[in-house]
Amino acid sequence: PKSGMKLKEDIKTIKADYLISNIDSAFSSWENGKWAKHLKFDDFCEYILPYRIRNENIQDWRGWIENKYLNRISWLENEDDKRNSAYWAALYLNDQIKARGFNLHTVLESSPVSHPASILESMKMGICNDYAISATFIMRACGIPVCIDFTPQWPFRSHNHTWNVVLDNSGK
């Protein structure tokens, strides 16, 4: 590749302890959490389980992110109309992410490698893709079923856009 980077396959670099810990944490969020009880196994595998978002460096992100953010939405359990709602949990957690002061603005040239969760957590500005990846780490760590969607080109603008999608309790 032009960048001088070399591809290293996960199977050759990821330790079993990391995968086991990540899987256990994801299963705990699904089985014991409030926001993903409605998921079927296939949906859990796509919306909660993945240990990485794109091609970022591997790091143990679930525990410290859950500790930082889960308590910020625990109050929803006391609201009858919002209890166990993946939609409301995602909405309020997104407000918490916005409150940390992330501004959408291009700051770095595009890189073939995505930023890991720890870098995204400390960033104060970036592109919509950075925000969507950061939100995905945070929401998945809190057991909220999300993924990333995008459009490569708007019909009336000259660039792309990336955003998060939540799988709500109705399956939509």
PDB file of C-alpha atoms in Angstrom, residues 33-38 76-77 79 82-86 169:
ATOM      1  CA  GLY A  33     -29.011  -5.038  30.346  1.00  0.00           C
ATOM      2  CA  LYS A  34     -32.172  -3.058  29.790  1.00  0.00           C
ATOM      3  CA  TRP A  35     -31.914  -1.914  26.186  1.00  0.00           C
ATOM      4  CA  ALA A  36     -31.352  -5.067  24.124  1.00  0.00           C
ATOM      5  CA  LYS A  37     -33.688  -7.647  25.653  1.00  0.00           C
ATOM      6  CA  HIS A  38     -35.795  -7.561  22.489  1.00  0.00           C
ATOM      7  CA  LEU A  76     -34.845   5.946  32.241  1.00  0.00           C
ATOM      8  CA  GLU A  77     -35.719   2.843  34.277  1.00  0.00           C
ATOM      9  CA  GLU A  79     -39.967   6.332  33.503  1.00  0.00           C
ATOM     10  CA  LYS A  82     -39.154   4.951  28.433  1.00  0.00           C
ATOM     11  CA  ARG A  83     -38.260   1.862  30.479  1.00  0.00           C
ATOM     12  CA  ASN A  84     -36.300  -0.713  28.437  1.00  0.00           C
ATOM     13  CA  SER A  85     -36.656   1.382  25.277  1.00  0.00           C
ATOM     14  CA  ALA A  86     -33.595   1.157  23.038  1.00  0.00           C
ATOM     15  CA  ASN A 169     -37.959  -2.516  20.487  1.00  0.00           C
TER      16      ASN A 169
END
